[in-house]
C-alpha positions as a printed Julia matrix, in Angstrom:
530×3 Matrix{Float64}:
 -28.47   -8.6    36.01
 -25.43   -9.22   33.83
 -22.14   -8.01   35.47
 -18.45   -8.38   34.51
 -15.75   -6.19   35.89
 -13.15   -5.28   33.3
 -10.98   -4.06   36.03
 -10.47   -7.78   37.09
  -9.25   -8.43   33.59
  -6.69   -5.57   33.82
  -5.44   -7.02   37.15
  -5.03  -10.41   35.45
  -2.8    -8.78   32.83
  -0.83   -7.01   35.58
  -0.2   -10.34   37.38
   3.09  -11.1    35.8
   2.25  -13.66   33.1
   5.29  -15.42   31.63
   6.46  -13.78   28.36
   9.03  -14.9    25.68
  12.52  -14.28   27.18
  15.2   -12.32   25.5
  18.3   -12.79   27.69
  18.44   -9.38   29.41
  19.15   -9.19   33.11
  16.28   -8.82   35.44
  16.05   -5.52   37.28
  14.84   -4.75   40.73
  11.38   -3.35   41.52
   8.66   -2.87   39.04
   9.98   -2.82   35.51
   8.44   -2.97   32.1
   9.21   -6.16   30.08
   9.22   -7.38   26.49
   7.17   -8.11   24.58
   5.38   -4.91   25.53
   2.06   -6.26   24.17
   1.66  -10.01   23.61
  -0.78   -9.52   20.75
  -0.87   -8.87   17.05
   0.27   -5.17   16.69
   2.46   -5.15   13.55
   3.96   -2.46   11.28
   4.34    0.0    14.11
   4.52    3.74   13.43
   4.6     6.24   16.25
   4.73   10.02   17.0
   5.05   11.91   20.26
   3.09   15.14   20.8
   4.13   16.62   24.22
   3.96   13.96   26.8
   1.65   11.67   24.82
   2.61    8.99   22.29
   0.35    7.91   19.41
   0.83    4.58   17.65
  -0.62    3.35   14.37
  -0.64   -0.25   13.3
  -1.95   -2.67   10.58
  -5.25   -4.63   10.81
  -5.6    -5.08    7.05
  -9.06   -6.56    6.12
 -10.74   -5.6     9.43
 -13.1    -2.65    9.69
 -13.02   -0.17   11.15
  -9.38   -0.06   10.32
  -6.07    1.58   10.87
  -6.13    1.59   14.76
  -4.75    4.5    16.68
  -3.53    3.83   20.22
  -2.3     6.27   22.87
   0.21    5.94   25.79
   1.8     8.19   28.23
   4.67    5.85   29.19
   5.49    3.95   25.94
   4.49    0.69   27.66
   0.72    0.66   28.11
  -1.52    1.44   25.24
  -5.18    2.22   24.84
  -7.17    2.31   21.54
  -8.51    5.84   20.98
  -9.76    5.71   17.42
  -9.68    4.27   13.89
  -8.66    6.31   10.84
 -11.51    4.83    8.75
 -14.76    3.0     9.1
 -14.56    1.6     5.6
 -11.54    1.54    3.42
 -13.18    0.69    0.09
 -16.58   -0.71   -1.06
 -15.78   -3.54   -3.5
 -16.21   -7.32   -3.96
 -13.12   -8.18   -2.01
 -13.97   -6.14    1.09
 -17.63   -7.23    0.82
 -16.85  -10.96    0.57
 -18.86  -11.13   -2.6
 -18.67  -13.71   -5.47
 -16.07  -15.8    -3.66
 -13.69  -12.84   -3.37
 -11.99  -11.69   -0.1
  -9.35   -9.27    1.15
  -7.62  -11.66    3.56
  -3.99  -10.57    3.9
  -4.76   -7.34    1.88
  -6.9    -4.35    2.97
  -4.49   -1.69    4.24
  -0.82   -2.18    5.3
   2.05   -0.49    7.1
   0.91    2.95    8.17
   2.79    6.19    8.75
   1.84    8.74   11.39
   3.03   12.32   11.69
   2.09   15.53   13.53
   2.59   18.75   11.61
   1.28   22.3    12.11
  -1.42   21.14   14.62
  -2.68   18.27   12.59
  -2.22   14.47   12.98
  -1.59   12.65    9.63
  -1.92    8.97    9.36
  -1.35    7.29    5.98
  -1.6     3.82    4.47
  -1.77    2.06    1.15
  -3.92   -0.79   -0.18
  -3.73   -3.28   -2.97
  -7.46   -3.76   -2.47
  -8.15   -0.13   -3.4
  -5.1     0.41   -5.58
  -4.53    3.66   -3.84
  -2.57    5.67   -1.16
  -4.83    6.78    1.65
  -4.25    9.88    3.85
  -6.29   10.77    6.99
  -6.12   13.83    9.18
  -7.48   15.07   12.46
  -6.58   17.67   15.12
  -7.68   15.35   17.93
  -7.42   11.56   17.47
  -9.46   10.96   20.65
 -12.36   13.28   20.07
 -12.53   14.35   16.39
 -13.28   12.05   13.44
 -10.55   11.44   10.94
 -11.03   12.91    7.5
  -9.7    10.97    4.54
  -8.83   11.23    0.92
  -6.9     9.0    -1.51
  -4.87    9.14   -4.66
  -3.17    6.96   -7.18
  -0.75    5.27   -7.32
  -0.44    2.83   -4.4
   2.83    3.76   -2.68
   4.01    0.48   -0.99
   5.33    0.63    2.55
   5.66    4.4     2.43
   6.88    6.83    5.08
   5.26   10.32    5.1
   7.87   13.14    5.76
   7.48   16.85    6.17
  10.88   18.51    5.58
  12.08   21.71    7.19
  11.86   23.54    3.86
   8.12   22.94    3.64
   8.22   20.21    1.07
   6.36   16.95    1.58
   7.59   13.59    0.58
   6.96    9.97    0.79
   9.69    7.31    0.74
   8.42    4.02   -0.5
   8.9     0.7    -2.34
  10.72   -2.59   -1.68
  14.27   -3.26   -2.67
  15.07    0.03   -4.33
  13.88    2.79   -1.92
  12.3     5.63   -3.79
  11.36    9.18   -2.95
   8.33   11.01   -4.45
   7.29   14.67   -3.76
   3.63   15.39   -2.88
   1.5    18.42   -3.51
   1.68   20.74   -0.43
  -1.89   19.82    0.49
  -1.03   16.07    0.12
  -3.74   15.69   -2.58
  -1.43   13.6    -4.75
   1.94   13.46   -6.48
   3.4    16.85   -7.38
   3.77   17.05  -11.23
   7.37   17.54  -12.05
   8.36   16.99   -8.5
  11.12   14.85   -7.18
  10.62   11.12   -8.01
  13.68    8.91   -8.03
  15.5     6.02   -6.42
  17.56    7.17   -3.54
  18.83    3.86   -2.06
  19.32    1.08   -4.65
  18.65   -2.38   -3.24
  18.79   -1.15    0.41
  18.94   -4.72    1.83
  22.34   -5.43    0.21
  24.0    -3.79    3.21
  23.0    -6.83    5.18
  23.79   -9.65    2.66
  24.14  -10.26   -1.1
  21.7   -13.16   -0.96
  18.32  -11.99    0.4
  15.01  -13.83    0.66
  13.27  -10.5     1.48
  14.63   -7.32    0.02
  14.36   -4.03    1.94
  10.81   -2.89    2.94
   8.95   -1.34    5.77
  10.51    2.1     5.24
  10.51    4.71    7.99
  12.26    8.1     7.6
  13.45   10.29   10.49
  15.55   13.37   10.76
  17.94   13.97   13.67
  20.64   16.61   14.02
  20.2    17.62   10.35
  20.79   14.13    9.07
  18.27   11.8     7.34
  17.91    8.26    8.64
  15.99    5.58    6.68
  15.0     2.38    8.54
  14.17   -0.79    6.66
  13.97   -4.52    7.3
  15.47   -7.12    5.13
  15.98  -10.93    5.47
  19.23  -12.6     4.4
  18.8   -16.13    3.16
  19.35  -18.65    5.96
  19.25  -15.75    8.4
  16.49  -13.66   10.09
  14.61  -10.47    9.76
  17.24   -7.75   10.1
  17.04   -3.99   10.73
  19.18   -1.91    8.38
  19.69    1.87    8.58
  20.93    4.26    5.96
  21.84    7.93    6.65
  22.66   10.97    4.52
  23.12   14.67    4.77
  20.51   15.33    2.04
  17.17   13.64    1.63
  18.16   12.5    -1.82
  21.49   10.99   -0.6
  24.03    9.74   -1.12
  23.22    7.27    1.71
  25.64    4.99    3.61
  24.2     2.06    5.34
  24.76   -0.54    8.03
  23.07   -3.41    9.9
  21.38   -2.13   13.01
  19.92   -5.35   14.68
  19.83   -9.01   14.2
  18.05  -10.63   17.19
  15.34  -13.28   16.85
  13.83  -11.49   13.91
  12.74   -8.48   15.91
  12.4    -5.9    13.18
  10.26   -3.3    11.38
   8.83   -0.34   13.22
  10.01    3.1    14.21
  12.13    5.1    16.7
  10.81    7.54   19.2
  12.23    9.93   21.87
  10.89   10.74   25.27
  10.51   14.25   26.7
  13.46   13.41   28.86
  15.67   12.75   25.84
  15.78    8.98   25.92
  15.43    7.09   22.72
  13.82    3.72   21.86
  13.12    1.64   18.82
   9.64    0.08   18.68
   9.73   -3.06   16.6
   7.73   -6.29   16.16
   8.59   -9.98   16.29
   6.86  -12.84   14.5
   5.73  -15.12   17.31
   3.71  -17.91   15.73
  -0.04  -18.02   15.77
  -0.67  -15.03   18.0
   0.85  -12.81   15.33
   3.46  -10.03   15.24
   4.12   -8.71   18.75
   5.81   -5.41   19.62
   9.04   -5.06   21.56
  10.69   -1.92   22.98
  14.34   -1.73   22.11
  16.66    0.71   24.06
  18.58    2.9    21.65
  21.57    5.21   21.94
  23.23    7.6    19.46
  26.81    6.91   18.82
  28.98    8.69   16.24
  25.83    9.86   14.49
  24.28    6.42   14.27
  21.4     4.77   16.17
  22.65    1.79   18.12
  19.84   -0.68   18.96
  19.66   -3.04   21.89
  22.28   -3.88   24.55
  25.27   -5.51   22.94
  23.01   -6.33   19.96
  20.38   -8.03   22.12
  16.86   -6.82   22.86
  16.49   -7.06   26.65
  13.72   -8.86   28.41
  13.48   -6.31   31.28
  13.44   -2.62   30.48
  14.72    0.27   32.46
  11.21    1.74   32.58
   9.55    1.86   35.99
   6.06    0.77   34.68
   4.16   -2.6    34.97
   2.8    -3.86   31.7
  -0.92   -4.25   31.32
  -0.24   -6.39   28.15
  -3.29   -6.28   25.81
  -5.81   -4.84   28.37
  -6.05   -1.56   26.52
  -6.77   -3.11   23.15
  -9.28   -5.95   24.03
 -12.54   -5.61   25.94
 -15.43   -7.62   27.42
 -18.9    -6.55   26.29
 -22.25   -7.26   27.89
 -24.06   -5.77   24.86
 -26.01   -3.55   27.11
 -26.59   -0.13   25.54
 -28.59    3.03   26.36
 -31.69    3.51   24.16
 -30.5     4.62   20.63
 -26.85    3.71   21.33
 -25.19    1.57   18.67
 -21.53    1.92   19.42
 -19.07   -0.9    20.09
 -15.96   -0.73   22.31
 -13.05    0.1    20.08
 -11.63   -3.41   20.63
 -14.2    -4.81   18.21
 -13.59   -4.99   14.44
 -15.64   -6.57   11.71
 -14.08   -9.2     9.49
 -14.28   -7.29    6.16
 -17.1    -4.74    5.58
 -20.22   -5.42    7.65
 -23.82   -5.3     6.4
 -25.37   -2.8     8.71
 -29.0    -3.98    8.36
 -28.1    -7.45    9.59
 -26.7    -6.76   13.03
 -28.46   -5.06   15.83
 -27.98   -4.03   19.56
 -31.57   -2.77   19.82
 -33.79   -5.45   18.42
 -33.33   -7.33   21.67
 -31.82   -5.0    24.22
 -28.84   -6.45   26.09
 -28.06   -8.79   23.18
 -26.12   -8.66   19.92
 -28.35  -10.08   17.25
 -26.71  -11.39   14.0
 -29.21  -12.1    11.18
 -28.33  -14.12    8.16
 -28.87  -11.88    5.15
 -27.52  -14.23    2.5
 -26.39  -17.86    2.02
 -22.72  -18.72    2.43
 -20.88  -21.99    2.34
 -18.19  -21.33    4.99
 -17.53  -19.16    7.95
 -14.59  -17.45    6.23
 -16.9   -16.0     3.56
 -19.73  -14.86    5.92
 -20.25  -11.23    6.73
 -20.79   -9.62   10.15
 -18.27  -11.75   11.96
 -17.36   -9.59   14.95
 -13.76   -9.97   16.02
 -11.15   -9.07   18.7
  -7.52  -10.09   19.08
  -6.38  -13.11   20.92
  -3.4   -12.46   23.09
  -0.74  -14.32   24.99
   0.56  -16.03   26.78
  -2.94  -17.5    27.32
  -6.34  -16.06   26.62
  -9.91  -17.14   26.74
 -13.12  -15.83   25.21
 -16.63  -16.89   26.34
 -20.1   -16.12   25.06
 -23.75  -17.32   25.53
 -26.07  -17.83   22.6
 -29.84  -17.93   22.46
 -31.02  -19.99   19.55
 -34.79  -19.8    19.01
 -34.34  -17.68   15.82
 -32.24  -20.22   13.93
 -33.4   -21.89   10.68
 -32.38  -25.08    8.95
 -28.9   -24.88    7.53
 -27.84  -22.17   10.02
 -24.53  -22.18   11.9
 -23.51  -19.9    14.79
 -20.85  -19.81   17.49
 -17.47  -18.5    18.51
 -14.45  -18.71   16.27
 -10.68  -18.89   16.44
 -10.19  -17.0    13.12
  -7.39  -17.63   10.73
  -7.11  -19.62    7.49
  -6.65  -22.74    9.64
  -9.69  -21.93   11.86
 -11.64  -23.74   14.4
 -14.98  -23.03   16.1
 -17.39  -24.31   18.61
 -21.04  -23.6    17.92
 -24.57  -24.82   17.01
 -26.03  -25.97   13.68
 -29.65  -26.48   12.86
 -30.63  -29.47   10.61
 -34.14  -30.83    9.83
 -35.61  -28.94   12.69
 -33.14  -30.06   15.3
 -30.06  -28.3    16.8
 -26.62  -29.84   17.38
 -23.55  -28.73   19.23
 -20.58  -28.91   16.83
 -16.81  -28.39   16.89
 -15.49  -27.65   13.44
 -11.96  -26.93   12.17
 -10.54  -26.2     8.77
  -8.59  -29.09    7.08
  -7.17  -28.59    3.62
  -9.24  -25.4     3.4
 -12.48  -27.11    4.03
 -14.62  -27.3     7.19
 -14.68  -30.58    8.98
 -17.01  -31.44   11.79
 -14.9   -33.07   14.53
 -17.66  -33.72   17.03
 -21.49  -33.42   17.01
 -23.84  -33.66   20.03
 -27.67  -33.26   20.1
 -28.86  -30.05   21.78
 -32.29  -29.52   23.17
 -31.67  -26.26   25.07
 -32.38  -22.89   23.44
 -29.4   -21.36   25.27
 -25.82  -22.57   25.22
 -22.53  -21.29   26.57
 -19.37  -21.44   24.43
 -15.73  -20.84   25.12
 -12.32  -21.0    23.43
  -8.98  -21.16   25.36
  -5.79  -20.27   23.45
  -2.25  -21.05   24.63
   0.5   -19.07   22.9
   3.2   -19.57   25.6
   6.48  -20.71   24.16
   4.72  -20.97   20.82
   2.48  -23.85   22.01
  -0.16  -22.42   19.64
  -3.14  -24.52   20.64
  -6.85  -23.7    21.03
  -9.26  -25.82   23.0
 -13.04  -25.55   22.68
 -15.71  -25.9    25.3
 -19.45  -25.85   25.81
 -21.73  -25.6    28.9
 -25.44  -25.8    29.38
 -25.49  -23.79   32.61
 -22.39  -21.56   32.33
 -20.69  -23.42   35.23
 -20.01  -27.02   34.15
 -17.73  -26.8    31.07
 -17.09  -29.74   28.81
 -14.4   -29.95   26.06
 -15.79  -30.53   22.62
 -13.94  -31.8    19.53
 -10.21  -31.64   18.91
  -7.51  -29.32   20.03
  -6.74  -26.94   17.21
  -2.99  -26.7    16.25
  -3.05  -22.99   15.34
  -0.88  -21.84   12.4
   0.0   -18.34   11.22
  -0.55  -18.33    7.5
   0.58  -15.76    4.98
  -2.62  -15.77    2.98
  -4.33  -14.24    6.07
  -1.17  -12.51    7.39
  -2.75  -11.86   10.81
  -2.58  -13.41   14.26
  -5.59  -15.49   15.39
  -8.74  -13.62   16.45
 -11.75  -14.51   18.43
 -14.96  -14.09   16.45
 -18.69  -14.18   16.99
 -20.46  -15.39   13.87
 -23.73  -16.63   12.35
 -24.25  -17.77    8.74
 -26.83  -19.58    6.57
 -26.23  -22.36    4.17
 -29.93  -22.95    3.05
 -32.14  -19.87    3.52
 -31.88  -16.34    4.8
 -33.63  -14.67    7.82
 -32.37  -16.84   10.59
 -30.67  -15.21   13.59
 -28.96  -15.75   16.95
 -28.66  -13.53   19.98
 -25.31  -13.26   21.76
 -25.81  -12.41   25.44
 -22.25  -11.3    26.18
 -18.65  -11.59   25.28
 -16.12  -12.02   28.13
 -12.38  -12.21   27.6
  -9.93  -13.4    30.14
  -6.16  -14.04   30.62
  -4.64  -17.43   31.63
  -6.69  -20.41   32.65
  -8.74  -18.69   35.2
 -11.88  -18.58   33.05
 -11.97  -22.36   32.83
 -12.11  -22.91   36.61
């Protein structure tokens, strides 16, 4: 009988793994610490409803997409839903004709609660549209979506007190546009103008990234617009503009310059405390969120402690790190059940007829429905986040359904990828470790394989930006051997996402082959290698 206690994983996260330090003083007792989640959770938008917080983030080309997470303490988050199952059905999202949506899909959401409804919005260069989704219950009721043109880049949805609805958007010059009351599109003849020209100039004249990532808030009858910018030879910087009217005039100032921690939102607690929730670029693991203490002084939000984001937070809660957004899976389902834990996302749109949890109960079957030349162009790669400071993912494959030219295994997914797996060639199977070099797959080690079952594992080290992945195989699930080279992981802008673990199978010669994955087990630290 297959068994794996996810509670053990949660305890591993709670064990006090080393995190990137920020220079704050250590407190006494149990305290939350930064980064609050050592995993790729960028473009943070957040809303509080009563005692609960809801956070939206970016997962771009992954589906389902636009993840919604919930917390009751601002520190520990659990995935509760996705706004959409499929963003758009086109060649990019279907990985057809050599096209892809890496680094695209949907970006930078906004989330609001208004008159009993949750609204989460995003935009997409892949669809060319602005997308709006609504529900009255993010945990139990499906989101309903519609879209309109044009695509409003890095927008912030805002319901004003007079009943009008706006989006602030754009990069550089921050613009405002009025929406129809039902959010069906832009209001003809409504407000549409620049309200903050070249918003990044408040930080420096010479910018390598002009203002973007707009978030609009209202506090004590003033409007506050948060953006990030990047002075040349500097770092990502938070800038804030405020005005008495939504259209301005706005005055601005620099709000934070600390290790590039920037872009996100602000949120208050029921007790009246305020925090900024921002992300930091942290190498190959991606963009990781930080909680930043905030005070109001003279009508301005003041972020950090003496301009520094502290390591230890004055919040009496232990972090569970990524335990609420990753999950092990034994692929055991009740008859007729076809759901995955919310931690899973497909790389691009899946082909439903070529994956199954019921053809062989207790296993995930991936069938090769077309011929592809590379793992990055294959459909039905099932993924989860990697996480820091160290994380491992393990699976077991049964291989008797493979055909000549088939490849299958477990992947460290990014443009500069690496995987450990099995290939079949001239009726024989081989263990292989492959990594991408100059955007082409290179087999770094090949071993003959006579077993029809093999165990595979990847161990990632993101501590202090080590950014290395090591690949292992076993014939019995106990004795693990390293295979191939260590992968020097690199965050690349074409993919614009932290590394992910992925389960995959693809054909290079003929369709119809398949592999069965027995389980997926994720762990923290090096314990899984012992």
